[in-house]
Coordinates of C-alpha atoms and ligand atoms in Angstrom, one line a residue:
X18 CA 110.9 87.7 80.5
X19 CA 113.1 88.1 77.7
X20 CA 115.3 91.3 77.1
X21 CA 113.8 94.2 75.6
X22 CA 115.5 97.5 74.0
X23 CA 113.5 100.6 74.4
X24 CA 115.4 102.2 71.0
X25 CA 115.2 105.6 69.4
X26 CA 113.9 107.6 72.3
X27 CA 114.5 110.7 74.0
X28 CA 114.8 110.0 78.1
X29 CA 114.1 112.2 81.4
X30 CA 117.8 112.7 83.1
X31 CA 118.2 111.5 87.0
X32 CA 117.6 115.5 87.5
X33 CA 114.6 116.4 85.1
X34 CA 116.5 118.5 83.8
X35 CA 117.3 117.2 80.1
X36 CA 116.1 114.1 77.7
X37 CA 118.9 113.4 75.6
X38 CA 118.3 110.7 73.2
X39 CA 119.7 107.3 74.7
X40 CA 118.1 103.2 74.0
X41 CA 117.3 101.9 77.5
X42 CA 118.0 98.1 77.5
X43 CA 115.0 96.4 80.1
X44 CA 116.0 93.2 81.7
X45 CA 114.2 91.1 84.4
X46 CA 111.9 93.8 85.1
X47 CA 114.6 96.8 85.6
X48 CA 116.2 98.6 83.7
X49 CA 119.6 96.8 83.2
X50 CA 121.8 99.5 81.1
X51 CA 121.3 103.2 79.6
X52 CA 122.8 103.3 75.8
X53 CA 124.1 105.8 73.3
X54 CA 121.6 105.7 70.5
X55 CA 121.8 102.3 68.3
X56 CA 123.6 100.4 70.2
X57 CA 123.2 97.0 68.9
X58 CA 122.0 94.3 71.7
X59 CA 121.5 90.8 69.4
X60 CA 119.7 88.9 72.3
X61 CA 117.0 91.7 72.8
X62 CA 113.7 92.3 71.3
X63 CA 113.4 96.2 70.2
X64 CA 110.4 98.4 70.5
X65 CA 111.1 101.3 68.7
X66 CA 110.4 104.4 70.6
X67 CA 111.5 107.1 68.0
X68 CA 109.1 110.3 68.6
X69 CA 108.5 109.5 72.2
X70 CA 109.6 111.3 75.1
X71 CA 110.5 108.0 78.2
X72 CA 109.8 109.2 81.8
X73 CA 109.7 107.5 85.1
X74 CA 106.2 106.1 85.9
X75 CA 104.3 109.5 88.3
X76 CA 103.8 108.2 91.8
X77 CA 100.7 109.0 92.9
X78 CA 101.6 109.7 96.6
X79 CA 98.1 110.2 98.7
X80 CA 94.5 108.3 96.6
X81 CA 91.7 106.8 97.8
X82 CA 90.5 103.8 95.4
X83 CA 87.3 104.0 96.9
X84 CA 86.4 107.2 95.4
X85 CA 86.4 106.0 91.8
X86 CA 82.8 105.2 92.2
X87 CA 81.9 108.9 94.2
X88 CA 84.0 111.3 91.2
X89 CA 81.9 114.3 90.9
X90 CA 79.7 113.5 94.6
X91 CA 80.2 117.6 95.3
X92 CA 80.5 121.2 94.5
X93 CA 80.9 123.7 97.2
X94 CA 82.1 121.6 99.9
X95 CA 85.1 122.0 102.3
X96 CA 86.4 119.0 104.3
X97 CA 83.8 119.2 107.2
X98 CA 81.0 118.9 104.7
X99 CA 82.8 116.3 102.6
X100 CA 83.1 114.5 106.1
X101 CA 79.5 115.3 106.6
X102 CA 78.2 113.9 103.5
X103 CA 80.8 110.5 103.4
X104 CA 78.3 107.6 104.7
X105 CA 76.6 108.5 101.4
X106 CA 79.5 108.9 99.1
X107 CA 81.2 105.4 100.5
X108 CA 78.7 103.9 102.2
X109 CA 76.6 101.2 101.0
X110 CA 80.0 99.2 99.5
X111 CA 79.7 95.1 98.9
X112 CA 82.8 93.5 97.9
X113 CA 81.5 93.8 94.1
X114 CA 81.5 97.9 94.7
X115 CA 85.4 97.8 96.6
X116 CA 86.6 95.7 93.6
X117 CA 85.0 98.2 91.0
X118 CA 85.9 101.6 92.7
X119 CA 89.8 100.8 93.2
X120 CA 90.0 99.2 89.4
X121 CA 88.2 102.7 88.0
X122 CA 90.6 104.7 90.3
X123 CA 93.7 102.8 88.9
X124 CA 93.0 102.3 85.6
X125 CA 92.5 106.6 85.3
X126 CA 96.2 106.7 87.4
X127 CA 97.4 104.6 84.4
X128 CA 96.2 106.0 81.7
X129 CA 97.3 109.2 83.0
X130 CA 100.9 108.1 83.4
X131 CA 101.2 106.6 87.0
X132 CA 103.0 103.6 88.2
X133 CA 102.3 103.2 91.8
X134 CA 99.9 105.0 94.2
X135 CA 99.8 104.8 98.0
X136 CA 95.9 104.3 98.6
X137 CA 93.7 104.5 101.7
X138 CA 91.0 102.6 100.8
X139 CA 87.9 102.8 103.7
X140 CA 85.3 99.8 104.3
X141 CA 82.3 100.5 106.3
X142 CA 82.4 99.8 109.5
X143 CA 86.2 98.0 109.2
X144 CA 88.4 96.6 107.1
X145 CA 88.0 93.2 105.9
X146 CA 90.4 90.4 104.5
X147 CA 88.1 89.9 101.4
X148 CA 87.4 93.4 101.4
X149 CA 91.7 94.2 101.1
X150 CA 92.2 91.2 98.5
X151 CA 89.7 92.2 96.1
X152 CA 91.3 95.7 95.9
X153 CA 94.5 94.2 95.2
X154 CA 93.1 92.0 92.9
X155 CA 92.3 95.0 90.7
X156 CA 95.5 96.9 91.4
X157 CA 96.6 93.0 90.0
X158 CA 94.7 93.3 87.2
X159 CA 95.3 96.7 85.8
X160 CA 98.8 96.6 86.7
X161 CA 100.3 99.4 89.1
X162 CA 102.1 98.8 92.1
X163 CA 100.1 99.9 95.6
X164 CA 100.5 100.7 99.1
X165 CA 97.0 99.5 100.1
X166 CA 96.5 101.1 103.7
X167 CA 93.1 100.5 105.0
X168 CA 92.2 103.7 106.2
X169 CA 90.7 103.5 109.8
X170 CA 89.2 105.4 112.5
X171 CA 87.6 103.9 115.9
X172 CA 85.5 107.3 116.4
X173 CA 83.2 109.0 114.0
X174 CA 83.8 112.4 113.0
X175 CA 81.2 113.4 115.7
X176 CA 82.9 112.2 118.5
X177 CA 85.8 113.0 117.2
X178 CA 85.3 117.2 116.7
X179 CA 85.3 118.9 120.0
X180 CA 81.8 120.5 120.4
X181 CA 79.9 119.1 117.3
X182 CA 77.7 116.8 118.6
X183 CA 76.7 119.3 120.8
X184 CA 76.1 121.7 118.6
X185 CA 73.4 120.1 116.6
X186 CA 69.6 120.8 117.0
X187 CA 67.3 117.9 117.9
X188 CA 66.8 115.2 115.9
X189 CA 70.1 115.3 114.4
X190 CA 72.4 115.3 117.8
X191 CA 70.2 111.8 119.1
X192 CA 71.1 110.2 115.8
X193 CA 74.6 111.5 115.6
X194 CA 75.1 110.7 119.1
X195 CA 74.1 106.8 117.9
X196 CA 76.5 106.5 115.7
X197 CA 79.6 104.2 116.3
X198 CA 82.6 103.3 114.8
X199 CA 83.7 99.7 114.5
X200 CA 85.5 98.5 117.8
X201 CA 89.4 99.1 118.1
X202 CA 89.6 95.6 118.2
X203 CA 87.9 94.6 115.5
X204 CA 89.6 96.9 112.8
X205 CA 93.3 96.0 114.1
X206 CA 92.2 92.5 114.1
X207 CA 90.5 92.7 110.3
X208 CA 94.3 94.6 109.2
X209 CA 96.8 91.6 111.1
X210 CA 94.2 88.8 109.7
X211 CA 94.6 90.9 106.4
X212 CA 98.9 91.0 106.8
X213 CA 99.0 87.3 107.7
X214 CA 97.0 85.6 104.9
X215 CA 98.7 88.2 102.5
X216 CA 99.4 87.3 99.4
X217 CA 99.7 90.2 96.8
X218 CA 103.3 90.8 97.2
X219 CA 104.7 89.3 94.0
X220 CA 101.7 91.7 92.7
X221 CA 104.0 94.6 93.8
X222 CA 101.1 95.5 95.8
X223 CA 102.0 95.5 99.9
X224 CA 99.6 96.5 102.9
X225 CA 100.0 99.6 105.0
X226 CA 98.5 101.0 108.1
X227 CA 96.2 104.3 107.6
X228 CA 95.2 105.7 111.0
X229 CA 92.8 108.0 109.4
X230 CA 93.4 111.0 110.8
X231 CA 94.6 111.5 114.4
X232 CA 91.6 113.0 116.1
X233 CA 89.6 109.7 114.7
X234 CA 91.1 107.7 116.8
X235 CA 91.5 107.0 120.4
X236 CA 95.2 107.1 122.0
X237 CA 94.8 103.2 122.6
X238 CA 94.0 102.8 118.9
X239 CA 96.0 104.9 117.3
X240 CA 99.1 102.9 119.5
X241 CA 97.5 99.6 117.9
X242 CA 97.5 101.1 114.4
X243 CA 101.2 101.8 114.8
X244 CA 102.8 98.1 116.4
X245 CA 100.9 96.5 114.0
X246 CA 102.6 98.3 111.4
X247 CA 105.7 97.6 113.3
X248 CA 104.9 94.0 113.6
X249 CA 104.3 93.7 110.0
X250 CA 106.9 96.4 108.8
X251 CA 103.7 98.3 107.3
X252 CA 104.0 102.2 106.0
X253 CA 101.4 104.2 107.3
X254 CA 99.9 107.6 106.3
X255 CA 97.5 109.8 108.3
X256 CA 95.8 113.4 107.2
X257 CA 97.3 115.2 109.8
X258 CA 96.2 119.1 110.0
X259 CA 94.6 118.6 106.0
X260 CA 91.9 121.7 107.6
X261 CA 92.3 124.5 109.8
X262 CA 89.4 123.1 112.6
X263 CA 91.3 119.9 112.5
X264 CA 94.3 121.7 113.7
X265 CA 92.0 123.5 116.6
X266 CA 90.4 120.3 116.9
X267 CA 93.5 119.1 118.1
X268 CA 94.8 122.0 120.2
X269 CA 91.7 121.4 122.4
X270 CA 91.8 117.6 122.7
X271 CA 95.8 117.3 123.1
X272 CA 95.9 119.9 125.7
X273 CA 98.3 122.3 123.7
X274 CA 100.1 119.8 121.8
X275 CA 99.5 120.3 117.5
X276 CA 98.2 116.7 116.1
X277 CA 101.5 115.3 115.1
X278 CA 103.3 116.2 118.5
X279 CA 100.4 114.1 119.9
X280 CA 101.3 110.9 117.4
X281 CA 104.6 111.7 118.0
X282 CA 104.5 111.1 121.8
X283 CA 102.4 107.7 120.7
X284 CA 105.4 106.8 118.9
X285 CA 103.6 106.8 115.2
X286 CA 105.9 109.1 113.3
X287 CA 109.4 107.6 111.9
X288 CA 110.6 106.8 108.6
X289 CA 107.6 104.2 107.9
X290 CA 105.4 107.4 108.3
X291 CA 104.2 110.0 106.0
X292 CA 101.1 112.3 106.4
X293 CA 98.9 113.8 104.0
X294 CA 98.3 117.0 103.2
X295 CA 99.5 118.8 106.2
X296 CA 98.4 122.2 105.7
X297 CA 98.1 123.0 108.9
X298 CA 101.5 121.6 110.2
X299 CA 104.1 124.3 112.2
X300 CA 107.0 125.2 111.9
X301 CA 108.4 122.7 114.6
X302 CA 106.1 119.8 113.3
X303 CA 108.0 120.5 110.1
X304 CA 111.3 119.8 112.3
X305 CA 109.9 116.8 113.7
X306 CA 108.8 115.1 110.7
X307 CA 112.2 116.0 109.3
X308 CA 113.8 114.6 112.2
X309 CA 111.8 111.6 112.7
X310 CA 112.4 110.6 108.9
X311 CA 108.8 110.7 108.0
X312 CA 107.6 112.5 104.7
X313 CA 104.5 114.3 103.7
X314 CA 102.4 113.9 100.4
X315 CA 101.4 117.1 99.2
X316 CA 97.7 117.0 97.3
X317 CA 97.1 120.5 96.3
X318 CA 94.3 120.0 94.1
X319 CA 92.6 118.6 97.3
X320 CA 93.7 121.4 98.8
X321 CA 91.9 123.7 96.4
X322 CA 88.8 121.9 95.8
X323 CA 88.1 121.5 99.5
X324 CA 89.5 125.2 100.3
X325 CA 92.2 123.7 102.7
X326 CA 95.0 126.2 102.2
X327 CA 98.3 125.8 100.6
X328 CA 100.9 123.4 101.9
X329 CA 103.9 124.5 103.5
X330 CA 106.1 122.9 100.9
X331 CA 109.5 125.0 100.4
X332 CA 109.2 125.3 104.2
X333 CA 109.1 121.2 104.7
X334 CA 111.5 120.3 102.1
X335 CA 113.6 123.1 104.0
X336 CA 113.7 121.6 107.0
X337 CA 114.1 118.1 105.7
X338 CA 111.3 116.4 104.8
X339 CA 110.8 113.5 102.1
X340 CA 108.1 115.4 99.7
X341 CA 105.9 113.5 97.5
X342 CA 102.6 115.1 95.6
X343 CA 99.5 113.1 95.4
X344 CA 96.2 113.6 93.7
X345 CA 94.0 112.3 96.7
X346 CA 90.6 110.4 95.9
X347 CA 88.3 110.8 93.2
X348 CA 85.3 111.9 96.2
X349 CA 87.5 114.9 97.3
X350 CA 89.8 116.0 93.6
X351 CA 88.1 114.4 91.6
X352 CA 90.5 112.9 89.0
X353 CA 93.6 110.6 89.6
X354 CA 95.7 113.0 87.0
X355 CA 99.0 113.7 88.6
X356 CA 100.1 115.3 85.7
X357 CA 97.6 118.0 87.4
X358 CA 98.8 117.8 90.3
X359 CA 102.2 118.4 89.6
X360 CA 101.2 121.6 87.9
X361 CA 99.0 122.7 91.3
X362 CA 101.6 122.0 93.4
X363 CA 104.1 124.5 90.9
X364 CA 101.4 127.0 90.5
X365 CA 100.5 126.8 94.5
X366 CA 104.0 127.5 95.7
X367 CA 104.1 130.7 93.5
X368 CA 100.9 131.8 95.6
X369 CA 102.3 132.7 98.6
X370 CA 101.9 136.3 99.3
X371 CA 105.6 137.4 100.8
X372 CA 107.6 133.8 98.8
X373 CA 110.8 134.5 97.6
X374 CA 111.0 134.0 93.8
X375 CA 113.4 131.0 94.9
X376 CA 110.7 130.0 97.3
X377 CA 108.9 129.0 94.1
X378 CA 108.7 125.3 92.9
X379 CA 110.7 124.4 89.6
X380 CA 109.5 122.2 86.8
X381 CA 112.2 120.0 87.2
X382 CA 112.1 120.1 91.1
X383 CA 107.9 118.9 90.7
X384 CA 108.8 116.2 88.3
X385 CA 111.5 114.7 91.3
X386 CA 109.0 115.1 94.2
X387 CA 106.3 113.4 91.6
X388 CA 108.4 110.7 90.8
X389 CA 111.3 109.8 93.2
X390 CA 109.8 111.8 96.3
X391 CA 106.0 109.8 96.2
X392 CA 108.5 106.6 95.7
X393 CA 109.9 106.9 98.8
X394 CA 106.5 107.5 100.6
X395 CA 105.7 104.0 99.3
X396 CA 109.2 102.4 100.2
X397 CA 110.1 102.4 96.5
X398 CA 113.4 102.7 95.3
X399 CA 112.2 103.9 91.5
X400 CA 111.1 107.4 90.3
X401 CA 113.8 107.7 88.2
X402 CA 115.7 106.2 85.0
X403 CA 119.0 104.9 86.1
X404 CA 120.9 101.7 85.3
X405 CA 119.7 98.8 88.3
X406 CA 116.3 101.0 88.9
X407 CA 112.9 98.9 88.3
X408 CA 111.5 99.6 84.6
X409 CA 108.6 101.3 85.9
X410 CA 108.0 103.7 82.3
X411 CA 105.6 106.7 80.5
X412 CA 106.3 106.8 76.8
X413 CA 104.4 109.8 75.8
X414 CA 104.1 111.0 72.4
X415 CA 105.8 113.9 70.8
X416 CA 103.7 114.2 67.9
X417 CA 101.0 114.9 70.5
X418 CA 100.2 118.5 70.1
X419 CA 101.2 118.9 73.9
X420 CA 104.7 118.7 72.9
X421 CA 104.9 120.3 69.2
X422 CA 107.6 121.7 69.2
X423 CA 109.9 120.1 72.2
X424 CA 111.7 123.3 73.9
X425 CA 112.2 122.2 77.4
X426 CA 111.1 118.5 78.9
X427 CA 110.1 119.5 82.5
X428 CA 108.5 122.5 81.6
X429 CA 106.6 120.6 79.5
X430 CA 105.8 117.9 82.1
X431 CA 104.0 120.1 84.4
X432 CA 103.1 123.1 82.2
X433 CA 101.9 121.7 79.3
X434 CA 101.4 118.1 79.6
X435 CA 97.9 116.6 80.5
X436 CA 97.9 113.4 80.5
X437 CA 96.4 113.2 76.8
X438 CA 100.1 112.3 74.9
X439 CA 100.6 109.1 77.5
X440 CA 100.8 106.4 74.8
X441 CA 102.5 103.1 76.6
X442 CA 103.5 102.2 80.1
X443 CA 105.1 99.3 82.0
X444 CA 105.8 98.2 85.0
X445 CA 108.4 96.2 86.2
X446 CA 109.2 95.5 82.4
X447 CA 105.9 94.3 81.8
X448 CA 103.9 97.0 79.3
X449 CA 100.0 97.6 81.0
X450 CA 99.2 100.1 78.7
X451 CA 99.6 100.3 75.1
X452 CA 98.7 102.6 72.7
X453 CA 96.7 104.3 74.8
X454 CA 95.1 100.7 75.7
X455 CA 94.8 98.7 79.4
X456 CA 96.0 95.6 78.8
X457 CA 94.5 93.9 81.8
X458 CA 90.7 94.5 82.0
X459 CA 88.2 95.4 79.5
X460 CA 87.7 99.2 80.1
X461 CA 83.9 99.3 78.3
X462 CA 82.4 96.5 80.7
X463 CA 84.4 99.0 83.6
X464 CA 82.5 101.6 82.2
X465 CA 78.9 99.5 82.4
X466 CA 79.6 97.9 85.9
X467 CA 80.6 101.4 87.0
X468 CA 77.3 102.8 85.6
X469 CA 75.0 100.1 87.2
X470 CA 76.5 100.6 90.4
X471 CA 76.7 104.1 90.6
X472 CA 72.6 103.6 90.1
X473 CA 72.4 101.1 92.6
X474 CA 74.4 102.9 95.4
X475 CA 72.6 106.1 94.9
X476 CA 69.0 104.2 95.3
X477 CA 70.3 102.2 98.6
X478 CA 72.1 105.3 100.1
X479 CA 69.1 107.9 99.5
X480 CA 67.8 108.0 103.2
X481 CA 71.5 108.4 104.2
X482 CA 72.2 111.4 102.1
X483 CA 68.6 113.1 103.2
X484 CA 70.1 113.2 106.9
X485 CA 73.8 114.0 105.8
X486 CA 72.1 117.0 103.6
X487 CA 69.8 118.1 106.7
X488 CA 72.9 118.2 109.4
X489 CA 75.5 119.3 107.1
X490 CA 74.9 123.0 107.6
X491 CA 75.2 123.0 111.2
X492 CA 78.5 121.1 110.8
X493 CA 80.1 123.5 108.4
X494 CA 79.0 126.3 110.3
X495 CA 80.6 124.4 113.9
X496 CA 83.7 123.8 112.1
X497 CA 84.1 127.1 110.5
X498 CA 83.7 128.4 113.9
X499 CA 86.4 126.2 115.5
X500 CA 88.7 126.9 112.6
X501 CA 89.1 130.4 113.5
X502 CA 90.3 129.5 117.1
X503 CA 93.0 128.3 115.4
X504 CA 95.6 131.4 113.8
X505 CA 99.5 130.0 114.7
X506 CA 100.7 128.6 112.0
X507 CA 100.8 129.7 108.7
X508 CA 101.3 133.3 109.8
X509 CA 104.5 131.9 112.1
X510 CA 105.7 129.9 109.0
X511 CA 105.8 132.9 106.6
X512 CA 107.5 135.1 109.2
X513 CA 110.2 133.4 110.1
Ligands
ZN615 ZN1 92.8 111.6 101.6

């Protein structure tokens, strides 16, 4: 790849907090030196970047490629009923579907200014080699780097909530009480089948580990889940305490212990670890995930959408956590903009009834934990525009009306910006989006195939979504009930 000099433009500082004009000289996929303005290099090409604003690439900490096909599956849903109505909005996938979903879910992250994404994909009834290859194939092909982490669970979300099955009226508990998850076995067979043959590393794109969330899983599993990762030097991400009756959920299977003091003790939780979401997390989960090295990605507009609650953010970067923000997937968000999210996660932290004004998150402070906090979620070591860092770029334009006039950068970022002045990106050197334009795919055939199979799905899933429609209000009401058993820790958090 020959040398290229980025010249003319204005740059994010390490800190966010300034964008001084400087030519960034891009060599062998990194960025190899930061110049003073027309600085003359003889063996590079130059792109001129006057009028455009250069930021790290967002990270997109927490997704789920398969919800590119379910975008808009739901209205007034919370996470039990989005649970309750999931064998419809994922069910049904063939390899064709997978393929389709993850390319629709990354091309949105790159058009909206994101370089890498850490993304729990979900096959029905376990992951499969072909399944995991064709979903790197189309990170491949649109260009962003992934974690892909096969999100996994050896009990359904019936066994898995204390009391639900039980609580449903005849017909629905017989057929609820049917259902099975795929064998431990199987699934942590299908993900070291999947690590051995692997070949999307030079791709950018490694595999992970994604115990789906902790009470989905038996203690024998969930142990699997984590020396695989081990074996393999996998990351791994679990929604740990995303809802309240998750967090009472837990209380009343782990005998008193909170849902990451349960991993914990099955030795899941160290640096390779982050969870997601953690709304429900305590005060000395917080400590333990600090102390353990693990980080947390923060998805507030998740966490609105699905009425969650607000993170304990100030509270976990307090005690030590790594912080990255995430958008989550398309079936529970419904868009892959972290520009949004960003501005959530600012907007959330200021909604905290007794905060501190200093309790609040910054602009510049969001743009870090978009951008070098995600990165480390992912095991990246980019996020930010320093000599020796990989050229992983947003040029956005400052002509765009989002940034006429240019009075502060970060405030801008997260304030202002939408995603809609994102003009060019590359990764690793390499642009994938120009002029507002995917290099690698052809987005109006995307756009058809999406269509047809969006048509087909909701034909084959029909019967499915009858029954999830028919038992979901006896599981929201079940769950709303166990929620309320739950009252620790938010309240404990804010006093302290
Ligand atoms: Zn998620």
């Amino acid at each position: 790849m020959p040398k290229l000099l980025l010249a003319n433009a204005r740059v994010l500082s390490p800190d966010a907090l300034s964008a001084p004009f400087a030519d960034l000289l891009i060599e062998s996929g990194r960025i190899a030196a930061i110049l003073p303005p027309g600085t003359r290099v003889d063996d590079a090409a130059t792109h001129d970047a006057r009028d455009r604003l250069v930021i790290p690439g967002l990270v997109n900490g927490h997704t789920h490629g398969h919800g590119g096909l379910a975008k808009g599956s739901g209205d007034k849903w919370d996470l039990a009923l989005l649970l309750a109505h999931a064998p419809w909005i994922s069910g049904g996938r063939g390899l064709e579907e997978k393929r389709l979903s993850t390319a629709l879910t990354a091309v949105e992250m790159l058009k909206k200014g994101c370089t890498a994404a850490f993304d729990l994909p979900f096959e029905f009834p376990a992951p499969t080699v072909e399944g995991l290859d064709a979903m790197a194939e189309a990170y491949a092909a649109v260009g962003l780097r992934a974690v892909l982490a096969p999100m996994v669970a050896d009990l359904t979300f019936f066994q898995a909530t204390p009391g639900l099955t039980e609580s449903l009226p005849e017909p629905h508990r017989a057929r609820a009480e049917k259902m099975r998850a795929a064998e431990a076995s199987t699934i942590l067979d299908a993900i070291r089948a999947a690590a051995k043959s692997w070949r999307h590393g030079a791709n950018h794109i490694a595999l992970g580990c994604a115990p789906t969330i902790p009470l989905h899983g038996t203690d024998a599993f969930l142990k699997g889940c984590s020396a695989l990762a081990a074996e393999f030097g996998m990351r791994m991400q679990t929604h740990v305490g995303e809802s309240r009756f998750q967090a009472a959920g837990g209380e009343i299977r782990y005998g008193g212990a909170t849902l990451l003091e349960h991993m914990d003790r099955l030795g899941l939780v160290g640096p390779w670890f982050s969870v997601a979401h953690g709304v429900w997390l305590t005060r000395s989960d917080l400590d333990l995930l600090a102390a353990r090295g693990g980080g947390l990605s923060h998805n507030p507009g998740a966490n609105m959408r699905l009425a969650s609650g607000i993170a304990p953010v100030r509270a976990a970067i307090r005690a030590g956590v790594t912080v990255g923000i995430g958008t989550d997937g398309s079936s529970s968000s419904d868009n892959q903009n972290m520009f949004e999210a960003m501005r959530l996660a600012a907007f959330a932290s200021r909604l905290w009834e007794d905060a501190e004004d200093e309790d609040w998150l910054g602009t510049a402070e969001t743009v870090r934990l978009a951008t070098q906090g995600s990165s480390q979620l992912l095991g990246l070591e980019g996020g930010t525009i320093e000599a020796g860092r990989p050229a992983d770029l947003v040029l956005l334009d400052l002509n765009h009306v989002n940034w006429a006039p240019l009075n502060d950068a970060a405030n801008q970022l997260v304030w202002t910006e939408d995603g809609s002045a994102v003009r060019d990106v590359m990764v690793a050197g390499a642009w994938k989006l120009r002029d507002g334009k995917v290099l690698g795919l052809d987005e109006a055939k995307l756009a058809r195939d999406a269509q047809a199979a969006a048509d087909r799905l909701r034909a084959a899933n029909a019967e499915t979504r009858a029954w999830c429609e028919a038992v979901a209000p006896h599981v929201a009401c079940h769950c709303r009930a166990l929620a309320k058993g739950w009252t620790r820790s938010r309240r404990l958090l804010r006093a302290e």
